[in-house]
XYZ file of C-alpha atoms in Angstrom:
474
model
C -31.112 -21.668 -8.779
C -33.573 -19.010 -7.710
C -35.676 -17.245 -5.109
C -37.739 -19.885 -3.307
C -39.964 -17.608 -1.223
C -40.233 -14.245 0.449
C -41.537 -13.191 3.850
C -42.570 -9.996 5.597
C -41.972 -10.090 9.354
C -41.938 -7.534 12.193
C -39.205 -7.072 14.762
C -40.635 -6.217 18.204
C -37.923 -7.036 20.773
C -40.537 -8.043 23.344
C -41.462 -11.035 21.187
C -38.391 -12.713 22.708
C -39.467 -14.012 26.157
C -36.297 -12.865 27.933
C -37.127 -9.327 26.786
C -40.924 -9.399 26.830
C -41.164 -11.105 30.236
C -44.737 -12.156 29.497
C -45.747 -9.350 27.120
C -44.993 -11.631 24.171
C -48.191 -13.494 25.047
C -50.187 -10.402 24.072
C -49.018 -10.892 20.466
C -49.454 -14.652 20.383
C -50.772 -14.607 16.795
C -47.548 -12.945 15.686
C -45.475 -15.498 17.615
C -47.373 -18.391 16.038
C -47.042 -16.943 12.530
C -43.344 -16.232 13.055
C -42.727 -19.802 14.157
C -44.501 -21.037 11.026
C -42.255 -18.872 8.861
C -39.140 -20.260 10.548
C -40.300 -23.851 10.042
C -41.136 -23.225 6.378
C -37.713 -21.724 5.714
C -36.012 -24.631 7.443
C -38.000 -27.121 5.354
C -36.968 -25.336 2.117
C -33.314 -25.561 3.201
C -32.124 -22.544 1.195
C -28.447 -21.949 0.603
C -28.732 -18.352 1.848
C -31.279 -16.201 3.673
C -31.222 -12.577 2.571
C -32.370 -10.390 5.472
C -33.502 -6.879 4.555
C -33.230 -4.691 7.641
C -34.220 -1.034 8.100
C -32.066 -0.863 11.250
C -28.704 -1.846 9.821
C -26.487 0.761 8.129
C -28.751 3.029 6.036
C -27.652 5.804 3.684
C -29.640 8.322 1.674
C -28.032 7.395 -1.634
C -26.504 3.932 -1.167
C -27.623 0.387 -0.362
C -25.351 -1.109 2.273
C -24.451 -4.802 2.217
C -22.856 -6.063 5.426
C -19.272 -7.130 4.665
C -17.073 -9.848 6.099
C -17.368 -13.527 6.892
C -20.115 -13.198 9.480
C -21.472 -11.360 12.499
C -22.853 -11.859 15.955
C -25.391 -10.059 18.062
C -27.373 -10.143 21.279
C -30.243 -8.461 23.048
C -28.095 -6.446 25.462
C -29.741 -3.229 24.266
C -32.998 -4.688 25.585
C -31.653 -5.942 28.936
C -31.173 -9.535 27.768
C -27.466 -9.962 26.879
C -27.687 -13.707 27.395
C -29.756 -14.021 24.212
C -27.136 -14.158 21.460
C -26.541 -15.443 17.925
C -23.751 -15.938 15.399
C -24.220 -16.134 11.640
C -22.114 -16.603 8.531
C -22.326 -14.226 5.559
C -22.541 -15.370 1.957
C -19.644 -13.377 0.544
C -19.995 -14.899 -2.924
C -23.613 -13.743 -3.208
C -22.687 -10.337 -1.783
C -19.911 -9.889 -4.336
C -22.281 -10.818 -7.154
C -24.856 -8.253 -5.974
C -22.164 -5.568 -5.852
C -20.990 -6.416 -9.362
C -24.477 -6.522 -10.883
C -25.496 -3.333 -9.073
C -22.562 -1.455 -10.567
C -23.531 -2.760 -13.992
C -27.113 -1.533 -13.533
C -26.122 1.829 -12.081
C -27.549 1.068 -8.638
C -25.272 2.301 -5.807
C -24.762 -0.699 -3.529
C -21.811 -2.235 -1.748
C -19.843 -2.893 1.421
C -18.691 0.650 2.249
C -19.385 2.502 5.468
C -20.052 -0.084 8.169
C -18.879 0.908 11.662
C -20.887 -1.471 13.846
C -20.707 -5.091 12.664
C -23.118 -6.434 15.282
C -26.526 -7.701 14.213
C -29.242 -5.095 14.641
C -32.497 -6.161 16.269
C -34.443 -6.111 12.985
C -32.042 -8.784 11.719
C -31.598 -10.570 15.021
C -35.275 -11.267 15.749
C -36.159 -13.234 12.584
C -32.891 -15.155 12.988
C -33.756 -15.898 16.617
C -36.902 -17.682 15.461
C -35.002 -19.491 12.715
C -32.334 -20.584 15.201
C -34.830 -23.046 16.653
C -34.636 -25.026 13.427
C -31.391 -24.003 11.661
C -28.156 -23.433 13.575
C -25.772 -20.780 12.246
C -27.552 -20.131 8.955
C -25.748 -18.498 6.063
C -27.258 -15.063 5.506
C -26.710 -11.772 3.743
C -27.806 -8.554 5.463
C -28.801 -5.592 3.293
C -30.165 -2.201 4.295
C -32.568 0.037 2.363
C -31.755 3.612 1.393
C -33.304 6.995 0.711
C -33.430 6.237 -3.013
C -36.633 5.849 -4.996
C -39.145 2.986 -4.804
C -38.047 2.013 -8.330
C -34.412 1.774 -7.172
C -35.409 -0.439 -4.229
C -37.365 -2.676 -6.578
C -34.412 -2.816 -8.970
C -32.107 -3.891 -6.131
C -34.500 -6.763 -5.466
C -34.259 -7.800 -9.113
C -30.473 -7.687 -8.809
C -30.565 -9.929 -5.716
C -32.616 -12.468 -7.664
C -30.236 -12.263 -10.634
C -27.252 -12.746 -8.314
C -28.863 -15.881 -6.856
C -29.150 -17.333 -10.355
C -25.606 -16.330 -11.284
C -24.096 -17.894 -8.164
C -26.302 -20.992 -8.151
C -27.840 -20.087 -4.799
C -31.346 -21.028 -3.702
C -32.366 -18.093 -1.493
C -35.202 -16.911 0.713
C -35.849 -13.201 1.206
C -36.894 -11.982 4.667
C -38.084 -8.364 4.691
C -37.979 -7.229 8.311
C -40.181 -4.256 9.087
C -42.853 -3.098 11.494
C -45.840 -1.281 10.045
C -47.205 2.000 11.451
C -45.944 3.204 14.830
C -48.960 5.492 15.302
C -51.944 3.271 15.902
C -52.977 4.378 19.389
C -53.052 7.621 21.340
C -51.768 5.787 24.417
C -49.003 4.070 22.452
C -45.348 5.142 22.673
C -45.568 7.217 19.469
C -49.136 8.524 19.663
C -51.872 8.272 17.052
C -52.202 9.401 13.462
C -55.255 8.700 11.285
C -52.781 7.603 8.629
C -51.503 4.783 10.838
C -54.449 2.418 10.294
C -54.638 3.516 6.643
C -51.033 2.495 6.048
C -51.426 -0.820 7.840
C -54.535 -1.722 5.851
C -52.738 -0.862 2.609
C -49.874 -3.200 3.527
C -52.039 -6.077 4.754
C -54.281 -5.782 1.675
C -51.156 -5.918 -0.495
C -49.907 -9.013 1.301
C -53.255 -10.727 0.799
C -53.567 -9.789 -2.872
C -49.927 -10.079 -3.901
C -50.330 -6.897 -5.971
C -46.957 -5.296 -5.217
C -47.749 -2.131 -7.164
C -49.163 -0.732 -3.912
C -45.737 -0.979 -2.273
C -44.356 1.329 -4.955
C -47.028 4.001 -5.219
C -47.907 4.769 -1.597
C -48.047 8.487 -0.817
C -44.728 9.354 0.901
C -46.385 12.045 3.035
C -48.970 9.556 4.283
C -46.224 7.039 5.065
C -44.284 9.643 7.015
C -47.342 10.632 9.035
C -47.961 6.953 9.769
C -44.351 6.583 11.025
C -43.922 3.357 9.092
C -40.800 1.269 9.340
C -40.629 -1.466 6.718
C -41.949 -0.173 3.393
C -38.551 0.120 1.723
C -37.601 -3.442 2.622
C -40.966 -4.572 1.229
C -40.129 -2.792 -2.031
C -36.842 -4.714 -2.303
C -38.698 -7.965 -1.605
C -41.198 -7.128 -4.362
C -38.329 -6.651 -6.805
C -36.779 -9.986 -5.860
C -40.092 -11.621 -6.817
C -40.346 -9.744 -10.126
C -41.874 -11.879 -12.871
C -42.691 -14.723 -10.489
C -46.066 -16.198 -9.623
C -46.560 -16.286 -5.862
C -49.059 -17.648 -3.401
C -49.620 -14.693 -1.048
C -50.807 -15.275 2.497
C -51.373 -12.868 5.367
C -50.434 -15.065 8.304
C -51.185 -12.563 11.057
C -51.719 -8.906 11.897
C -51.727 -7.337 15.376
C -51.188 -3.897 16.867
C -51.901 -3.978 20.605
C -49.000 -1.721 21.585
C -49.762 1.025 19.084
C -47.376 -0.490 16.510
C -48.510 -2.670 13.619
C -47.034 -6.161 13.300
C -47.758 -8.026 10.085
C -46.506 -11.434 8.968
C -46.894 -12.404 5.334
C -45.592 -15.189 3.121
C -45.023 -15.291 -0.640
C -44.409 -18.813 -1.899
C -43.008 -18.909 -5.420
C -45.121 -21.205 -7.600
C -43.706 -20.495 -11.060
C -43.207 -17.652 -13.500
C -45.654 -14.901 -14.396
C -44.488 -12.266 -16.857
C -47.458 -10.022 -15.996
C -45.973 -9.401 -12.559
C -43.462 -6.762 -13.663
C -44.490 -4.024 -11.267
C -41.631 -1.578 -11.803
C -42.495 -1.048 -15.464
C -46.146 -0.372 -14.596
C -45.115 2.008 -11.835
C -42.782 4.005 -14.089
C -45.455 4.280 -16.781
C -47.941 5.600 -14.233
C -45.355 8.030 -12.851
C -44.611 9.338 -16.341
C -48.320 9.851 -16.988
C -48.769 11.607 -13.667
C -45.790 13.870 -14.342
C -47.152 14.779 -17.771
C -50.498 15.755 -16.244
C -48.737 17.723 -13.504
C -46.636 19.701 -15.945
C -49.615 20.381 -18.191
C -51.152 22.207 -15.235
C -48.100 24.236 -14.218
C -48.459 27.853 -13.203
C -46.104 30.456 -14.666
C -43.863 30.699 -11.557
C -43.418 26.914 -11.509
C -42.777 26.745 -15.270
C -40.170 29.476 -14.914
C -38.432 27.632 -12.056
C -38.344 24.393 -14.044
C -37.055 26.083 -17.187
C -34.335 27.769 -15.142
C -33.054 24.612 -13.461
C -33.258 22.520 -16.630
C -31.285 25.167 -18.519
C -28.599 25.258 -15.846
C -28.266 21.472 -15.506
C -28.199 20.931 -19.268
C -25.865 23.813 -20.210
C -24.120 24.996 -17.040
C -25.419 28.499 -17.775
C -28.011 30.624 -15.986
C -31.224 31.366 -17.835
C -31.198 35.053 -18.819
C -34.297 37.232 -18.571
C -33.635 38.610 -22.055
C -34.021 35.086 -23.452
C -37.438 34.504 -21.858
C -40.624 35.666 -23.580
C -42.799 35.843 -20.486
C -45.988 36.627 -22.365
C -45.520 33.677 -24.699
C -44.523 31.390 -21.842
C -47.605 32.345 -19.846
C -49.881 31.196 -22.700
C -48.817 27.591 -22.051
C -49.400 27.831 -18.307
C -52.469 27.314 -16.189
C -54.190 30.131 -14.319
C -54.245 33.900 -14.539
C -51.686 35.788 -16.559
C -48.937 36.633 -14.066
C -46.281 37.795 -16.502
C -46.688 41.479 -15.719
C -46.698 40.858 -11.960
C -43.513 38.794 -12.083
C -41.760 41.345 -14.302
C -42.746 44.502 -12.420
C -42.974 43.284 -8.814
C -40.150 42.500 -6.422
C -40.400 39.875 -3.663
C -38.396 37.249 -1.861
C -39.062 33.762 -3.208
C -38.372 30.183 -2.223
C -38.129 27.331 -4.705
C -38.657 23.793 -3.366
C -37.854 20.609 -5.274
C -39.193 17.140 -4.559
C -38.478 13.761 -6.101
C -40.597 10.702 -5.360
C -42.372 12.774 -2.723
C -39.151 13.528 -0.832
C -37.460 16.919 -0.501
C -34.664 17.303 -3.066
C -33.687 20.912 -2.414
C -35.091 24.181 -1.078
C -33.426 27.596 -1.124
C -34.755 31.124 -1.328
C -34.445 34.759 -0.400
C -36.308 36.379 2.477
C -36.325 39.739 0.697
C -35.829 40.685 -2.974
C -32.260 40.959 -4.236
C -32.918 40.777 -8.004
C -34.471 43.274 -10.384
C -37.872 41.561 -10.307
C -39.703 38.507 -8.984
C -39.134 36.537 -12.198
C -35.356 36.938 -11.860
C -35.642 35.981 -8.187
C -37.338 32.701 -9.137
C -34.813 31.966 -11.888
C -31.817 32.304 -9.587
C -33.379 30.540 -6.586
C -34.412 27.554 -8.710
C -30.754 26.995 -9.597
C -29.723 27.464 -5.972
C -32.275 24.866 -4.832
C -31.095 22.350 -7.413
C -27.345 22.917 -7.297
C -26.411 24.706 -4.068
C -28.505 23.261 -1.240
C -25.769 21.862 1.048
C -28.031 19.040 2.214
C -28.146 17.413 -1.215
C -25.901 16.703 -4.201
C -26.578 18.784 -7.297
C -29.514 17.620 -9.409
C -28.324 15.452 -12.296
C -29.684 15.432 -15.863
C -31.220 11.992 -15.204
C -33.217 13.392 -12.291
C -34.766 16.332 -14.151
C -37.788 14.397 -15.493
C -38.596 13.231 -11.947
C -38.459 16.604 -10.165
C -41.591 18.435 -9.048
C -41.429 22.115 -8.154
C -43.179 24.563 -5.874
C -42.594 28.302 -5.685
C -43.411 30.496 -2.696
C -43.612 34.239 -3.247
C -43.209 35.971 0.087
C -45.260 38.881 1.312
C -43.703 41.660 3.353
C -42.593 40.579 6.838
C -44.112 42.337 9.846
C -42.802 42.245 13.433
C -44.882 40.519 16.100
C -44.789 40.996 19.843
C -45.747 37.475 20.863
C -45.901 33.897 19.523
C -49.654 34.199 20.065
C -49.721 36.245 16.865
C -48.296 33.361 14.832
C -50.080 30.535 13.034
C -47.936 27.827 11.361
C -50.576 27.160 8.699
C -51.206 30.816 7.815
C -47.897 32.591 8.452
C -44.244 31.911 7.879
C -41.892 33.011 10.642
C -38.541 34.772 10.816
C -36.512 34.639 14.025
C -33.390 36.612 14.797
C -30.869 37.140 17.570
C -27.828 39.345 17.116
C -26.666 38.813 13.546
C -28.327 35.421 13.150
C -31.581 35.052 11.265
C -33.689 32.011 10.412
C -36.838 31.575 8.333
C -39.460 28.856 8.059
C -42.236 28.798 5.479
C -45.857 28.240 6.523
C -48.034 25.166 6.058
C -45.227 22.595 6.091
C -45.765 18.874 6.538
C -45.089 17.840 10.138
C -44.973 21.402 11.537
C -48.207 21.680 13.496
C -47.507 24.122 16.331
C -46.042 27.586 16.759
C -43.403 26.169 19.100
C -42.252 23.662 16.471
C -42.150 26.420 13.872
C -40.057 28.737 16.038
C -37.735 25.938 17.196
C -36.975 24.827 13.635
C -36.364 28.400 12.471
C -34.089 28.996 15.469
C -32.112 25.818 14.770
C -31.717 26.800 11.115
C -30.269 30.126 12.260
C -27.927 28.455 14.754
C -29.377 30.437 17.657
C -28.839 28.622 20.992
C -31.855 27.721 23.065
C -32.730 30.247 25.733
C -31.569 33.280 23.767
C -34.222 36.004 23.327
C -35.711 36.090 19.845
C -37.140 38.823 17.692
C -40.071 37.537 15.640
C -41.593 38.482 12.286
C -44.414 36.879 10.374
C -45.224 36.863 6.678
C -47.698 35.330 4.274
C -46.835 33.509 1.074
C -48.507 32.834 -2.233
C -47.691 29.239 -3.073
C -47.573 27.765 -6.564
C -47.189 23.994 -7.076
């Protein structure tokens, strides 16, 4: 038994007439395509429909599978409580996915569900299917904050579990595209919105799932996308399979992209192993990145790797700065790092997402090099927002180091610029800092508000302001 087909579908509540009250007619192409998907699934008569939903339980480091014998849901959150559904869960398939995930080292399971009701991203595709199949057997799975490769691997596990349990399954990846397609839309406009949507629709048409894995995370965030991670799981479920890819419809009249795509399995194709290609490309990219490291970045990486591998801090006496600088790109900074003193921040990213960031606003070590060494360990092992970096993660981490200039007081926010200056805010004994030129921080107000929140200063309290420049090394 195997995966019969996969589908990408959106989940606009207004597509249901009792909610849309006529607005569903504006996206008639989406309605028509959705109805076709429902009929095709009914004709295939799968044992189980696996619904991948970005609006069910989602964790940063865990894939949640909805537990129990079944669930129900309605559109009460959208003023249509009379529209309701009940479904049965395939517990046997769910158990098999949990077991195989543990074997593969992928964190997935039934833990952590508080609300058992069907979310709208699950409900809407099932509402269309309900016209043709009453009370279908499904399995609901949420994405996570883990890497694209992990999402793809979960898809492979779902396919393996279908074979192990003798289930014929269909995968439905529920997800809207960009939410920033129009300035008069509910979420505004970003130039990256149409870029993201074209990348997804091109991928649906071509069937080249590598694009789902290697999209720029910063671009995706600016586009305010919704479904990419469910698409990555779908791609994994179709690993090694030949598919007939069809873009059934694409619309975006409300400032949100709605795409419907189908992937009919037509056989096997060993060339369609996209995770392996992605990891090879990532390894090559990382090698090129590290070949071009500056001395501050190399020092931060050496420090964290030493700590994770040995549990010991890198000691300045064990570092030949002059020799190390010969392998780094750019001007010789060894003397500056050894004789100067400055506050530094070390930021870590993995798969384009923040993995840790800690620093000092003013120097507390004997020199800037020692400041970087200690703050790199703090970013990787002591940032309370994240678990400590593991040895397995070290090859995937990218580093940036900010060396702070001296802070100067300012009399007014008019003297700030979020691209040029970092900001320090204080009130009483509380003090918060935000670095300059950060993704998603576009205004002085946003910069001050974030720094204030970091310091735990209540709104309305008078603030003292300082600004500073940084020299950033990536």
